[in-house]
Coordinates of C-alpha atoms in Angstrom, one line a residue:
M1051 CA -27.9 -94.4 -41.9
T1052 CA -25.0 -92.0 -42.4
N1053 CA -23.8 -90.1 -39.3
K1054 CA -23.5 -86.4 -39.9
K1055 CA -20.7 -84.7 -38.0
I1056 CA -21.9 -81.7 -36.1
A1057 CA -19.4 -78.8 -36.5
K1058 CA -18.2 -77.3 -33.3
K1059 CA -18.3 -73.6 -32.9
K1060 CA -15.0 -71.9 -32.7
P1061 CA -14.5 -70.3 -29.3
L1062 CA -14.7 -66.5 -29.5
P1063 CA -11.5 -64.5 -28.7
C1064 CA -11.3 -61.5 -26.3
A1065 CA -11.3 -58.3 -28.4
I1066 CA -8.6 -57.0 -26.1
C1067 CA -6.4 -59.8 -25.0
D1068 CA -7.2 -62.2 -27.9
K1069 CA -7.6 -65.1 -25.3
T1070 CA -10.6 -67.5 -25.4
L1071 CA -13.4 -65.9 -23.6
G1072 CA -14.5 -69.1 -21.9
K1073 CA -17.8 -69.8 -20.2
T1074 CA -16.9 -69.0 -16.7
K1075 CA -15.5 -65.5 -17.0
V1076 CA -17.8 -62.5 -17.1
K1077 CA -17.9 -60.9 -20.5
L1078 CA -19.1 -57.5 -22.0
Q1079 CA -20.3 -56.8 -25.6
C1080 CA -19.3 -53.7 -27.5
L1081 CA -22.3 -51.4 -27.8
N1082 CA -21.4 -50.7 -31.4
C1083 CA -19.7 -53.5 -33.2
K1084 CA -21.0 -56.3 -30.8
K1085 CA -17.5 -57.6 -30.2
W1086 CA -16.9 -59.5 -26.9
A1087 CA -14.2 -59.0 -24.3
H1088 CA -13.4 -60.0 -20.7
K1089 CA -15.0 -57.6 -18.3
E1090 CA -11.7 -57.4 -16.4
C1091 CA -9.9 -56.4 -19.6
T1092 CA -12.3 -53.6 -20.3
G1093 CA -12.2 -52.1 -16.8
A1094 CA -15.9 -51.1 -17.3
Q1095 CA -18.7 -51.9 -14.9
S1096 CA -21.6 -52.4 -17.5
N1097 CA -21.7 -50.6 -20.6
W1098 CA -18.5 -50.9 -22.9
T1099 CA -17.2 -49.6 -26.2
C1100 CA -14.1 -51.0 -27.9
A1101 CA -11.1 -48.9 -28.8
D1102 CA -11.9 -49.1 -32.6
C1103 CA -15.4 -47.7 -32.2
E1104 CA -14.2 -45.1 -29.8
K1105 CA -11.7 -43.8 -32.5
E1106 CA -14.6 -43.8 -35.1
V1107 CA -16.7 -41.8 -32.7
S1108 CA -13.9 -39.3 -32.0
T1109 CA -13.2 -38.6 -35.6
T1110 CA -16.9 -38.0 -36.5
E1111 CA -17.6 -35.7 -33.5
D1112 CA -16.1 -32.6 -35.0
D1113 CA -18.3 -32.9 -38.1
T1114 CA -21.7 -33.5 -36.4
D1115 CA -23.8 -30.9 -34.8
S1116 CA -24.7 -30.6 -31.2
E1117 CA -27.8 -32.9 -31.4
N1118 CA -25.8 -35.7 -33.0
E1119 CA -23.2 -35.4 -30.3
A1120 CA -26.0 -35.7 -27.7
E1121 CA -27.2 -38.8 -29.4
D1122 CA -23.7 -40.4 -29.6
S1123 CA -23.1 -39.6 -25.9
S1124 CA -26.4 -41.3 -25.1
S1125 CA -25.7 -44.4 -27.2
S1126 CA -22.1 -44.9 -26.0
E1127 CA -21.2 -44.4 -22.4
P1128 CA -17.6 -43.3 -21.5
E1129 CA -15.4 -45.9 -20.1
A1130 CA -15.8 -46.2 -16.3
T1131 CA -13.0 -45.0 -14.2
P1132 CA -11.4 -47.9 -12.2
K1133 CA -11.8 -47.8 -8.5
H1134 CA -8.0 -47.6 -7.9
K1135 CA -7.8 -44.4 -10.0
K1136 CA -8.5 -41.0 -8.4
S1137 CA -10.3 -38.2 -10.2
P1138 CA -8.0 -35.2 -10.9
R1139 CA -8.3 -32.3 -8.6
T1140 CA -9.2 -28.8 -9.8
H1141 CA -6.7 -26.2 -8.7
T1142 CA -7.6 -22.5 -8.6
K1143 CA -5.2 -20.5 -10.8
I1144 CA -4.2 -17.1 -9.6
T1145 CA -3.3 -14.8 -12.4
L1146 CA -1.2 -11.7 -12.4
N1147 CA -4.3 -9.6 -13.0
D1148 CA -5.9 -11.1 -9.9
V1149 CA -2.8 -10.1 -7.8
M1150 CA -2.7 -6.6 -9.3
K1151 CA -6.4 -6.2 -8.4
K1152 CA -5.9 -7.2 -4.9
L1153 CA -2.9 -4.8 -4.6
E1154 CA -5.0 -2.0 -5.9
K1155 CA -7.6 -2.7 -3.3
I1156 CA -5.0 -2.7 -0.5
E1157 CA -3.5 0.5 -1.8
T1158 CA -7.0 2.2 -1.9
K1159 CA -7.6 1.1 1.7
H1160 CA -4.2 2.5 2.6
D1161 CA -5.0 5.9 1.1
E1162 CA -8.2 6.1 2.8
L1163 CA -6.6 5.3 6.3
L1164 CA -4.0 7.8 5.5
K1165 CA -6.5 10.6 4.8
K1166 CA -8.4 9.7 8.0
F1167 CA -5.0 9.9 10.0
Q1168 CA -4.2 13.2 8.3
G1169 CA -7.7 14.5 9.3
I1170 CA -7.2 13.4 12.9
L1171 CA -3.8 15.3 13.1
E1172 CA -5.4 18.5 11.6
E1173 CA -8.2 18.3 14.2
N1174 CA -5.6 17.8 17.0
T1175 CA -3.8 20.9 15.8
K1176 CA -7.0 22.9 15.9
L1177 CA -7.8 21.7 19.4
R1178 CA -4.3 22.6 20.6
D1179 CA -4.7 26.2 19.1
E1180 CA -8.1 26.4 20.8
I1181 CA -6.7 25.2 24.2
K1182 CA -3.9 27.8 23.7
N1183 CA -6.4 30.6 23.1
L1184 CA -8.4 29.5 26.0
K1185 CA -5.5 29.6 28.3
T1186 CA -4.6 33.1 27.0
K1187 CA -8.1 34.3 27.6
Q1188 CA -8.1 32.7 31.0
Q1189 CA -4.8 34.5 31.9
K1190 CA -6.3 37.8 30.8
L1191 CA -9.5 37.3 32.9
E1192 CA -7.4 36.3 35.9
K1193 CA -5.4 39.5 35.5
Q1194 CA -8.4 41.6 35.1
T1195 CA -10.0 39.9 38.1
V1196 CA -6.8 40.7 40.2
N1197 CA -6.8 44.4 38.9
S1198 CA -10.5 44.6 39.7
I1199 CA -10.0 43.3 43.3
T1200 CA -7.0 45.6 43.6
E1201 CA -8.9 48.6 42.4
S1202 CA -11.8 47.8 44.7
N1203 CA -9.6 47.5 47.7
K1204 CA -8.0 50.7 46.8
T1205 CA -11.3 52.4 46.6
K1206 CA -12.2 50.9 50.0
Q1207 CA -8.9 52.1 51.4
E1208 CA -9.4 55.6 50.0
K1209 CA -13.0 55.7 51.5
L1210 CA -11.6 54.6 54.9
S1211 CA -8.8 57.1 54.7
N1212 CA -11.4 59.8 54.3
N1213 CA -13.2 58.8 57.5
I1214 CA -12.8 59.9 61.1
I1215 CA -14.4 58.8 64.3
V1216 CA -15.7 61.5 66.7
Q1217 CA -16.1 60.2 70.3
G1218 CA -16.9 61.6 73.6
L1219 CA -20.1 63.3 72.6
E1220 CA -22.5 63.2 75.5
N1221 CA -26.1 64.5 75.9
V1222 CA -26.2 65.8 72.3
N1223 CA -29.8 66.3 71.2
S1224 CA -29.0 67.4 67.6
T1225 CA -29.8 65.0 64.8
D1226 CA -28.3 67.2 62.1
Y1227 CA -24.9 65.6 62.3
K1228 CA -23.3 67.6 59.5
K1229 CA -24.1 70.8 61.3
L1230 CA -22.8 69.4 64.5
I1231 CA -19.5 68.4 62.8
T1232 CA -19.1 71.9 61.4
K1233 CA -19.8 73.5 64.8
I1234 CA -17.2 71.1 66.4
G1235 CA -14.8 72.3 63.7
D1236 CA -15.6 76.0 64.5
E1237 CA -14.9 75.4 68.1
C1238 CA -11.6 73.8 67.4
N1239 CA -10.7 76.5 64.9
F1240 CA -11.0 74.1 61.9
R1241 CA -12.8 75.4 58.9
I1242 CA -15.2 72.6 57.9
T1243 CA -18.2 73.1 55.5
E1244 CA -21.1 70.8 55.0
S1245 CA -20.1 70.3 51.4
D1246 CA -16.8 68.8 52.7
I1247 CA -18.8 66.2 54.4
K1248 CA -20.2 63.3 52.4
E1249 CA -22.1 61.5 55.1
V1250 CA -22.2 61.1 59.0
H1251 CA -23.4 58.1 60.9
N1252 CA -24.0 57.5 64.7
I1253 CA -22.1 54.2 65.5
G1254 CA -22.4 54.5 69.2
K1255 CA -24.1 51.6 71.1
D1256 CA -25.0 53.7 74.0
A1257 CA -27.6 56.3 73.3
S1258 CA -26.2 58.6 75.9
K1259 CA -22.7 58.5 74.4
M1260 CA -22.6 59.3 70.7
Q1261 CA -19.9 58.1 68.3
L1262 CA -20.0 59.8 64.9
K1263 CA -18.4 58.3 61.8
V1264 CA -17.7 61.1 59.5
Q1265 CA -16.7 60.4 55.9
F1266 CA -15.4 63.4 54.0
S1267 CA -15.9 63.9 50.3
T1268 CA -12.3 64.0 49.6
T1269 CA -9.0 63.4 51.3
E1270 CA -8.2 67.1 51.0
A1271 CA -11.3 68.0 52.9
K1272 CA -10.2 65.7 55.8
E1273 CA -7.0 67.7 56.1
F1274 CA -8.6 70.4 58.4
K1275 CA -7.7 73.9 57.5
G1276 CA -7.3 76.6 60.1
P1277 CA -8.9 80.0 59.8
D1278 CA -7.6 82.3 57.0

């Protein structure tokens, strides 16, 4: 019998580092070309596509429609981000247009507040004018009141100045006081007519002693005149 030599398989190299894959290390196979590579060399967790296949996919993406792009994305998963890498942060960009819009809003609010303030100032001016007018009216009313009181007092004084009190009348039975006064005037040689007398009242407390309050119609009538 002739012994046949069994050919040994050549160890597969890593598609990334070209080192022998070995049996102990974890390996990943490219989803497209079926090449093998160390898992730690790929940086992927499960699915992996080699660099050559990724280039081919990127060159054909612009020529294919959206449906083919969806199929390619489902057949080849993107390379997983290593744990030590942080995802980029999204920064909000503020444009000059945004700043101008905000400034316009602030300016609009400022104009509104300024209009309100001007309205308040105008209202205050009106209120001041009204208060001034009220004070003027009050002063006029006070002056009119004082004049009315003065005039009333003057009238009262004039009435009082037209009065005389006749005392010492005893046992007088007459109730026609005007005739009684004219008779007293005749006896005293003073000419007094009933038309000169406005009214006569008995203010005596004692019925036996009469006190007559005589109010003449005018001050001149009070100035008794002697016979012609």
